[in-house]
CSV table of C-alpha atoms in Angstrom, one decimal:
chain,number,residue,atom,x,y,z
A,1,UNK,CA,0.0,0.0,0.0
A,2,UNK,CA,1.4,3.3,-1.1
A,3,UNK,CA,2.1,6.0,1.5
A,4,UNK,CA,3.2,9.4,0.0
A,5,UNK,CA,4.8,12.2,1.9
A,6,UNK,CA,3.9,15.8,0.9
A,7,UNK,CA,4.9,19.1,2.2
A,8,UNK,CA,2.2,21.4,3.5
A,9,UNK,CA,1.3,23.8,0.6
A,10,UNK,CA,2.6,27.4,0.6
A,11,UNK,CA,5.3,26.6,3.2
A,12,UNK,CA,2.7,26.2,5.9
A,13,UNK,CA,3.0,24.3,9.2
A,14,UNK,CA,0.6,22.6,11.6
A,15,UNK,CA,-1.6,20.9,9.0
A,16,UNK,CA,-5.1,19.8,9.9
A,17,UNK,CA,-7.2,17.8,7.4
A,18,UNK,CA,-10.8,16.4,7.1
A,19,UNK,CA,-12.3,14.6,4.1
A,20,UNK,CA,-16.0,15.1,3.2
A,21,UNK,CA,-18.4,12.5,1.8
A,22,UNK,CA,-17.3,13.2,-1.7
A,23,UNK,CA,-13.7,12.5,-1.0
A,24,UNK,CA,-12.6,16.2,-1.1
A,25,UNK,CA,-9.8,16.9,1.3
A,26,UNK,CA,-10.1,20.1,3.3
A,27,UNK,CA,-6.9,21.5,4.8
A,28,UNK,CA,-6.1,24.3,7.3
A,29,UNK,CA,-2.5,25.3,8.1
A,30,UNK,CA,-0.5,28.1,9.8
A,31,UNK,CA,1.9,30.6,8.4
A,32,UNK,CA,3.8,33.6,9.8
A,33,UNK,CA,5.2,34.6,13.2
A,34,UNK,CA,4.7,31.6,15.5
A,35,UNK,CA,3.4,34.0,18.2
A,36,UNK,CA,1.0,35.9,16.0
A,37,UNK,CA,0.4,34.4,12.6
A,38,UNK,CA,-2.4,33.5,10.2
A,39,UNK,CA,-4.4,30.4,9.2
A,40,UNK,CA,-5.2,29.4,5.7
A,41,UNK,CA,-7.7,27.0,4.1
A,42,UNK,CA,-7.3,25.0,0.9
A,43,UNK,CA,-9.0,22.0,-0.6
A,44,UNK,CA,-8.1,19.1,-3.0
A,45,UNK,CA,-10.5,17.0,-5.0
A,46,UNK,CA,-7.8,14.5,-6.0
A,47,UNK,CA,-5.7,14.5,-2.9
A,48,UNK,CA,-2.7,15.8,-4.9
A,49,UNK,CA,-3.3,19.4,-6.0
A,50,UNK,CA,-4.6,21.9,-3.5
A,51,UNK,CA,-6.6,25.1,-4.4
A,52,UNK,CA,-5.4,28.6,-3.9
A,53,UNK,CA,-5.5,29.4,-0.1
A,54,UNK,CA,-8.1,31.5,1.6
A,55,UNK,CA,-7.1,33.2,4.9
A,56,UNK,CA,-9.3,32.0,7.8
A,57,UNK,CA,-8.7,34.7,10.3
A,58,UNK,CA,-10.0,38.2,9.5
A,59,UNK,CA,-7.7,39.9,12.1
A,60,UNK,CA,-4.1,39.5,10.9
A,61,UNK,CA,-1.8,37.7,13.4
A,62,UNK,CA,-4.7,36.4,15.5
A,63,UNK,CA,-3.4,32.7,15.5
A,64,UNK,CA,-0.6,31.2,17.4
A,65,UNK,CA,1.7,28.2,16.7
A,66,UNK,CA,4.0,28.2,19.7
A,67,UNK,CA,3.8,25.0,21.6
A,68,UNK,CA,2.5,23.0,18.6
A,69,UNK,CA,-0.9,22.2,20.2
A,70,UNK,CA,-2.7,25.6,20.3
A,71,UNK,CA,-3.4,25.8,16.6
A,72,UNK,CA,-6.4,25.2,14.3
A,73,UNK,CA,-8.9,22.4,14.5
A,74,UNK,CA,-11.5,21.9,11.8
A,75,UNK,CA,-14.7,20.0,11.3
A,76,UNK,CA,-17.2,19.4,8.4
A,77,UNK,CA,-20.9,19.5,9.2
A,78,UNK,CA,-24.2,19.4,7.4
A,79,UNK,CA,-24.2,20.3,3.7
A,80,UNK,CA,-20.4,20.4,3.7
A,81,UNK,CA,-20.2,23.4,6.0
A,82,UNK,CA,-16.6,23.9,7.3
A,83,UNK,CA,-15.8,25.2,10.7
A,84,UNK,CA,-12.5,26.2,12.3
A,85,UNK,CA,-11.5,26.9,15.9
A,86,UNK,CA,-8.1,28.1,17.4
A,87,UNK,CA,-6.5,29.7,20.4
A,88,UNK,CA,-6.2,33.4,19.8
A,89,UNK,CA,-2.9,35.2,19.9
A,90,UNK,CA,-2.0,38.1,22.2
A,91,UNK,CA,-3.4,40.4,19.6
A,92,UNK,CA,-6.8,39.1,20.6
A,93,UNK,CA,-6.4,39.0,24.3
A,94,UNK,CA,-3.8,38.9,27.1
A,95,UNK,CA,-2.6,35.4,27.9
A,96,UNK,CA,-0.8,36.5,31.0
A,97,UNK,CA,-4.1,37.5,32.4
A,98,UNK,CA,-5.9,34.4,31.3
A,99,UNK,CA,-7.7,36.3,28.6
A,100,UNK,CA,-6.8,34.2,25.5
A,101,UNK,CA,-9.9,33.7,23.4
A,102,UNK,CA,-11.2,30.5,21.8
A,103,UNK,CA,-11.9,31.8,18.3
A,104,UNK,CA,-14.4,30.3,15.8
A,105,UNK,CA,-15.0,30.9,12.2
A,106,UNK,CA,-16.9,29.2,9.4
A,107,UNK,CA,-16.7,29.3,5.6
A,108,UNK,CA,-19.4,31.4,4.1
A,109,UNK,CA,-22.2,30.0,2.0
A,110,UNK,CA,-20.5,30.9,-1.3
A,111,UNK,CA,-17.3,29.1,-0.1
A,112,UNK,CA,-15.3,32.3,-1.0
A,113,UNK,CA,-14.3,33.6,2.4
A,114,UNK,CA,-14.5,32.9,6.1
A,115,UNK,CA,-16.7,34.9,8.4
A,116,UNK,CA,-15.0,37.2,11.0
A,117,UNK,CA,-13.8,35.2,14.0
A,118,UNK,CA,-15.8,35.1,17.2
A,119,UNK,CA,-14.6,34.5,20.7
A,120,UNK,CA,-16.8,31.7,22.2
A,121,UNK,CA,-15.7,32.1,25.8
A,122,UNK,CA,-18.1,34.0,28.1
A,123,UNK,CA,-16.8,33.1,31.6
A,124,UNK,CA,-14.6,30.0,31.4
A,125,UNK,CA,-11.3,31.9,30.8
A,126,UNK,CA,-7.8,30.6,31.3
A,127,UNK,CA,-7.3,28.4,28.2
A,128,UNK,CA,-3.7,27.3,27.5
A,129,UNK,CA,-3.7,24.0,25.6
A,130,UNK,CA,-5.7,23.8,22.4
A,131,UNK,CA,-9.4,23.1,22.1
A,132,UNK,CA,-11.5,20.8,19.9
A,133,UNK,CA,-14.4,21.0,17.4
A,134,UNK,CA,-16.9,18.5,16.2
A,135,UNK,CA,-20.0,18.7,13.9
A,136,UNK,CA,-22.8,16.3,12.9
A,137,UNK,CA,-25.2,16.0,10.0
A,138,UNK,CA,-28.1,17.6,11.8
A,139,UNK,CA,-26.5,21.1,12.0
A,140,UNK,CA,-25.0,20.8,15.5
A,141,UNK,CA,-21.5,22.2,16.0
A,142,UNK,CA,-19.6,21.4,19.3
A,143,UNK,CA,-16.6,23.4,20.6
A,144,UNK,CA,-14.7,22.2,23.6
A,145,UNK,CA,-11.8,23.6,25.7
A,146,UNK,CA,-10.4,23.3,29.2
A,147,UNK,CA,-10.1,26.1,31.7
A,148,UNK,CA,-10.3,26.5,35.5
A,149,UNK,CA,-13.6,26.7,37.3
A,150,UNK,CA,-14.1,30.5,37.6
A,151,UNK,CA,-12.4,31.8,40.7
A,152,UNK,CA,-10.1,28.8,41.0
A,153,UNK,CA,-6.5,28.4,39.9
A,154,UNK,CA,-4.3,25.3,39.2
A,155,UNK,CA,-4.5,22.3,37.0
A,156,UNK,CA,-6.5,20.3,39.5
A,157,UNK,CA,-9.4,22.8,39.1
A,158,UNK,CA,-9.4,22.7,35.3
A,159,UNK,CA,-12.5,21.2,33.7
A,160,UNK,CA,-13.8,20.5,30.2
A,161,UNK,CA,-16.1,23.2,28.9
A,162,UNK,CA,-18.4,23.1,25.8
A,163,UNK,CA,-20.8,25.1,23.8
A,164,UNK,CA,-23.1,23.7,21.1
A,165,UNK,CA,-24.6,25.4,18.1
A,166,UNK,CA,-27.8,24.0,16.8
A,167,UNK,CA,-27.9,26.2,13.7
A,168,UNK,CA,-24.8,25.2,11.7
A,169,UNK,CA,-22.5,27.5,13.7
A,170,UNK,CA,-24.6,30.7,13.3
A,171,UNK,CA,-24.9,31.1,17.0
A,172,UNK,CA,-23.6,29.6,20.2
A,173,UNK,CA,-25.0,29.8,23.8
A,174,UNK,CA,-22.7,30.5,26.8
A,175,UNK,CA,-20.4,27.6,27.6
A,176,UNK,CA,-21.2,25.0,30.3
A,177,UNK,CA,-19.3,22.1,31.9
A,178,UNK,CA,-19.2,19.0,29.8
A,179,UNK,CA,-18.0,16.8,32.6
A,180,UNK,CA,-17.4,17.8,36.1
A,181,UNK,CA,-15.5,14.9,37.5
A,182,UNK,CA,-12.5,16.2,39.6
A,183,UNK,CA,-9.8,14.8,37.3
A,184,UNK,CA,-8.2,18.1,36.6
A,185,UNK,CA,-6.7,18.8,33.2
A,186,UNK,CA,-3.2,19.1,31.9
A,187,UNK,CA,-2.9,22.8,31.4
A,188,UNK,CA,-0.7,23.0,28.3
A,189,UNK,CA,-2.0,19.8,26.6
A,190,UNK,CA,-4.5,19.9,23.9
A,191,UNK,CA,-7.8,18.1,23.8
A,192,UNK,CA,-9.6,16.7,20.8
A,193,UNK,CA,-13.3,16.0,19.9
A,194,UNK,CA,-15.2,14.1,17.3
A,195,UNK,CA,-18.7,13.3,16.1
A,196,UNK,CA,-19.2,9.9,14.5
A,197,UNK,CA,-21.7,8.9,11.7
A,198,UNK,CA,-24.3,8.0,14.4
A,199,UNK,CA,-24.1,11.5,16.0
A,200,UNK,CA,-22.2,10.3,19.1
A,201,UNK,CA,-19.7,12.8,20.4
A,202,UNK,CA,-16.3,12.0,21.8
A,203,UNK,CA,-13.7,14.0,23.7
A,204,UNK,CA,-10.1,13.0,24.5
A,205,UNK,CA,-8.2,14.9,27.2
A,206,UNK,CA,-5.3,14.5,29.6
A,207,UNK,CA,-6.0,14.7,33.3
A,208,UNK,CA,-3.9,16.3,36.0
A,209,UNK,CA,-5.1,14.6,39.2
A,210,UNK,CA,-2.8,15.3,42.2
A,211,UNK,CA,-0.6,17.0,39.5
A,212,UNK,CA,1.1,13.7,38.6
A,213,UNK,CA,-1.7,11.5,37.3
A,214,UNK,CA,-1.7,12.7,33.7
A,215,UNK,CA,-3.9,9.9,32.4
A,216,UNK,CA,-5.8,10.0,29.1
A,217,UNK,CA,-9.6,10.2,29.5
A,218,UNK,CA,-12.2,9.4,26.8
A,219,UNK,CA,-15.6,11.0,27.1
A,220,UNK,CA,-18.7,9.9,25.1
A,221,UNK,CA,-22.2,11.4,24.7
A,222,UNK,CA,-25.1,9.6,23.1
A,223,UNK,CA,-27.5,12.6,23.6
A,224,UNK,CA,-25.8,15.3,21.5
A,225,UNK,CA,-23.7,16.6,24.4
A,226,UNK,CA,-26.4,16.9,27.0
A,227,UNK,CA,-24.5,14.4,29.2
A,228,UNK,CA,-21.2,12.6,29.0
A,229,UNK,CA,-19.8,9.5,30.6
A,230,UNK,CA,-16.1,8.6,30.5
A,231,UNK,CA,-13.2,6.5,31.6
A,232,UNK,CA,-9.5,6.5,32.1
A,233,UNK,CA,-8.1,4.7,29.0
A,234,UNK,CA,-4.4,5.1,29.5
A,235,UNK,CA,-2.4,5.9,32.7
A,236,UNK,CA,0.7,8.0,32.9
A,237,UNK,CA,2.3,9.3,36.1
A,238,UNK,CA,4.6,12.2,35.3
A,239,UNK,CA,5.1,15.5,37.2
A,240,UNK,CA,5.2,17.9,34.3
A,241,UNK,CA,3.1,19.0,31.4
A,242,UNK,CA,3.8,16.9,28.3
A,243,UNK,CA,2.2,19.2,25.7
A,244,UNK,CA,0.4,16.3,24.0
A,245,UNK,CA,-2.3,16.1,21.3
A,246,UNK,CA,-4.8,13.5,20.2
A,247,UNK,CA,-6.6,12.3,17.0
A,248,UNK,CA,-9.9,10.6,15.8
A,249,UNK,CA,-11.0,8.9,12.6
A,250,UNK,CA,-13.8,6.7,11.5
A,251,UNK,CA,-13.2,3.3,9.8
A,252,UNK,CA,-15.1,0.1,8.9
A,253,UNK,CA,-15.1,-1.2,12.4
A,254,UNK,CA,-16.0,2.0,14.0
A,255,UNK,CA,-14.2,5.1,15.4
A,256,UNK,CA,-10.6,5.1,16.4
A,257,UNK,CA,-8.7,7.4,18.8
A,258,UNK,CA,-5.0,8.1,19.1
A,259,UNK,CA,-3.0,9.6,22.0
A,260,UNK,CA,0.5,9.8,23.6
A,261,UNK,CA,1.4,7.8,26.7
A,262,UNK,CA,4.9,7.5,28.2
A,263,UNK,CA,6.4,9.2,25.1
A,264,UNK,CA,4.8,6.6,22.7
A,265,UNK,CA,1.8,6.9,20.4
A,266,UNK,CA,-1.1,4.6,21.1
A,267,UNK,CA,-4.4,4.1,19.3
A,268,UNK,CA,-7.5,2.0,19.7
A,269,UNK,CA,-11.0,1.1,18.5
A,270,UNK,CA,-13.6,2.9,20.6
A,271,UNK,CA,-16.2,1.0,22.5
A,272,UNK,CA,-18.9,3.7,22.5
A,273,UNK,CA,-21.2,2.0,25.1
A,274,UNK,CA,-18.4,1.8,27.7
A,275,UNK,CA,-16.5,4.9,26.6
A,276,UNK,CA,-13.3,2.8,26.5
A,277,UNK,CA,-10.8,2.0,23.7
A,278,UNK,CA,-8.4,-0.8,22.9
A,279,UNK,CA,-4.8,0.1,23.4
A,280,UNK,CA,-2.2,-0.6,20.6
A,281,UNK,CA,1.3,1.0,20.6
A,282,UNK,CA,2.1,2.1,17.1
A,283,UNK,CA,5.8,1.3,17.5
A,284,UNK,CA,8.3,-0.1,20.1
A,285,UNK,CA,10.7,2.7,19.2
A,286,UNK,CA,11.7,4.4,22.5
A,287,UNK,CA,12.1,7.8,20.8
A,288,UNK,CA,9.9,10.8,21.9
A,289,UNK,CA,6.7,10.1,19.8
A,290,UNK,CA,4.2,13.0,19.6
A,291,UNK,CA,1.3,14.5,17.7
A,292,UNK,CA,-0.5,11.5,16.2
A,293,UNK,CA,-2.7,11.6,13.1
A,294,UNK,CA,-5.0,8.8,11.9
A,295,UNK,CA,-6.5,8.0,8.5
A,296,UNK,CA,-8.5,5.1,7.1
A,297,UNK,CA,-9.1,4.1,3.5
A,298,UNK,CA,-11.9,2.4,1.5
A,299,UNK,CA,-10.1,-1.0,2.0
A,300,UNK,CA,-10.4,-0.7,5.8
A,301,UNK,CA,-6.7,-0.1,6.4
A,302,UNK,CA,-5.6,2.4,9.1
A,303,UNK,CA,-2.6,4.7,8.8
A,304,UNK,CA,-1.0,6.0,12.0
A,305,UNK,CA,1.5,8.8,11.6
A,306,UNK,CA,3.3,10.8,14.2
A,307,UNK,CA,6.5,12.9,14.9
A,308,UNK,CA,9.7,12.0,16.7
A,309,UNK,CA,12.5,14.2,18.1
A,310,UNK,CA,10.3,17.3,18.4
A,311,UNK,CA,11.0,19.8,21.3
A,312,UNK,CA,10.6,23.5,22.0
A,313,UNK,CA,11.6,25.5,18.9
A,314,UNK,CA,13.0,22.3,17.4
A,315,UNK,CA,11.8,20.2,14.4
A,316,UNK,CA,12.0,16.4,14.0
A,317,UNK,CA,11.0,13.5,11.8
A,318,UNK,CA,7.7,12.1,10.4
A,319,UNK,CA,6.9,8.4,11.0
A,320,UNK,CA,4.1,6.1,9.9
A,321,UNK,CA,2.8,2.6,10.2
A,322,UNK,CA,-0.1,0.7,8.5
A,323,UNK,CA,-2.5,-1.5,10.4
A,324,UNK,CA,-5.4,-3.7,9.4
A,325,UNK,CA,-8.9,-3.2,10.9
A,326,UNK,CA,-8.0,-5.6,13.7
A,327,UNK,CA,-4.9,-3.5,14.7
A,328,UNK,CA,-2.3,-5.8,13.2
A,329,UNK,CA,0.7,-4.1,11.7
A,330,UNK,CA,1.1,-4.3,7.9
A,331,UNK,CA,4.7,-4.1,6.6
A,332,UNK,CA,7.4,-2.1,8.0
A,333,UNK,CA,7.2,1.4,9.4
A,334,UNK,CA,8.4,4.4,7.5
A,335,UNK,CA,10.3,7.6,8.5
A,336,UNK,CA,11.7,10.8,7.0
A,337,UNK,CA,13.3,13.9,8.4
A,338,UNK,CA,12.1,17.4,7.9
A,339,UNK,CA,9.2,18.3,10.2
A,340,UNK,CA,9.6,22.0,10.9
A,341,UNK,CA,9.7,23.5,14.4
A,342,UNK,CA,6.3,24.1,15.9
A,343,UNK,CA,4.7,21.8,13.4
A,344,UNK,CA,3.1,18.3,13.3
A,345,UNK,CA,1.7,15.9,10.7
A,346,UNK,CA,-1.7,15.2,9.2
A,347,UNK,CA,-2.8,12.1,7.1
A,348,UNK,CA,-5.6,11.4,4.7
A,349,UNK,CA,-6.6,8.7,2.2
A,350,UNK,CA,-7.0,9.4,-1.5
A,351,UNK,CA,-9.8,8.0,-3.6
A,352,UNK,CA,-7.6,5.3,-5.0
A,353,UNK,CA,-7.0,4.1,-1.4
A,354,UNK,CA,-3.4,5.3,-1.1
A,355,UNK,CA,-2.4,7.4,1.8
A,356,UNK,CA,-0.8,10.9,2.1
A,357,UNK,CA,1.0,12.3,5.1
A,358,UNK,CA,1.4,16.1,5.1
A,359,UNK,CA,4.3,17.5,7.1
């Protein structure tokens, strides 16, 4: 099975991709000053050539790339509507005062420009790590982030917050707690969210119980975000923030999730009824594995890709491994140097069932 490596178009970094029901690949990436840059959107109908980019943010320099995990997330909803969220830069708020915004924009109806970004936070200020977005085919758009309970400080008081639009992202009510269990949340780690073909909603986040129990939690909602239940799917005791991210994808067998534990990337098939997931290490390599991406193709194969050797202001290498739907490795893993500083990787399947990894 072919796996092709491609550079992010236009010299961009931090690619994020999503494929719609027609096989069109939608891409968002970052360019510019890592502390105050811009987001761009492009699409590809063949998985090879991408369209001329459209800037996502209307305020120049309102996006941030520092830390790798505070950048854009995107989702495709009803009628192919495209939505993007990201942590706002200091040009949109004062991070030192906990005023960083969670910005949201959507592609307009003519698909020619993005609407002006909106800050979705009303009271749950204090974001640090990145947020997540999910959308279903009934017009619901979910945005998640983690922040302290108002008036409290410290990772142990951080909780998962959400807001849900019921009108294709036209409006959002004030945020509310998605899950109020006292797990804490790893402050500078990202979370991720996803809505599957049945409308179930998932959230992956890293806890910070007692400051050292930085386990991975999976939340699941079967009632469109009204309630969530969850479980600890991967334990990791470490006394510092690991700046991790997560990934989701749908395949023949169901939905898959990927995460980092003890400096290795893991993924698993989600059991929605129990909010649990199987646990498969993508590689036995002891290198510092980070920033997973998952893709599935029409033959039911799964591609896991990730980075190694990344650190603060330092780039690294891209790695990948194929699996069958049962989680068994297919062939040898691959690797290549050249992931830029502050970046990560994103994978997708082309219509001919081959895979592409952007880096």
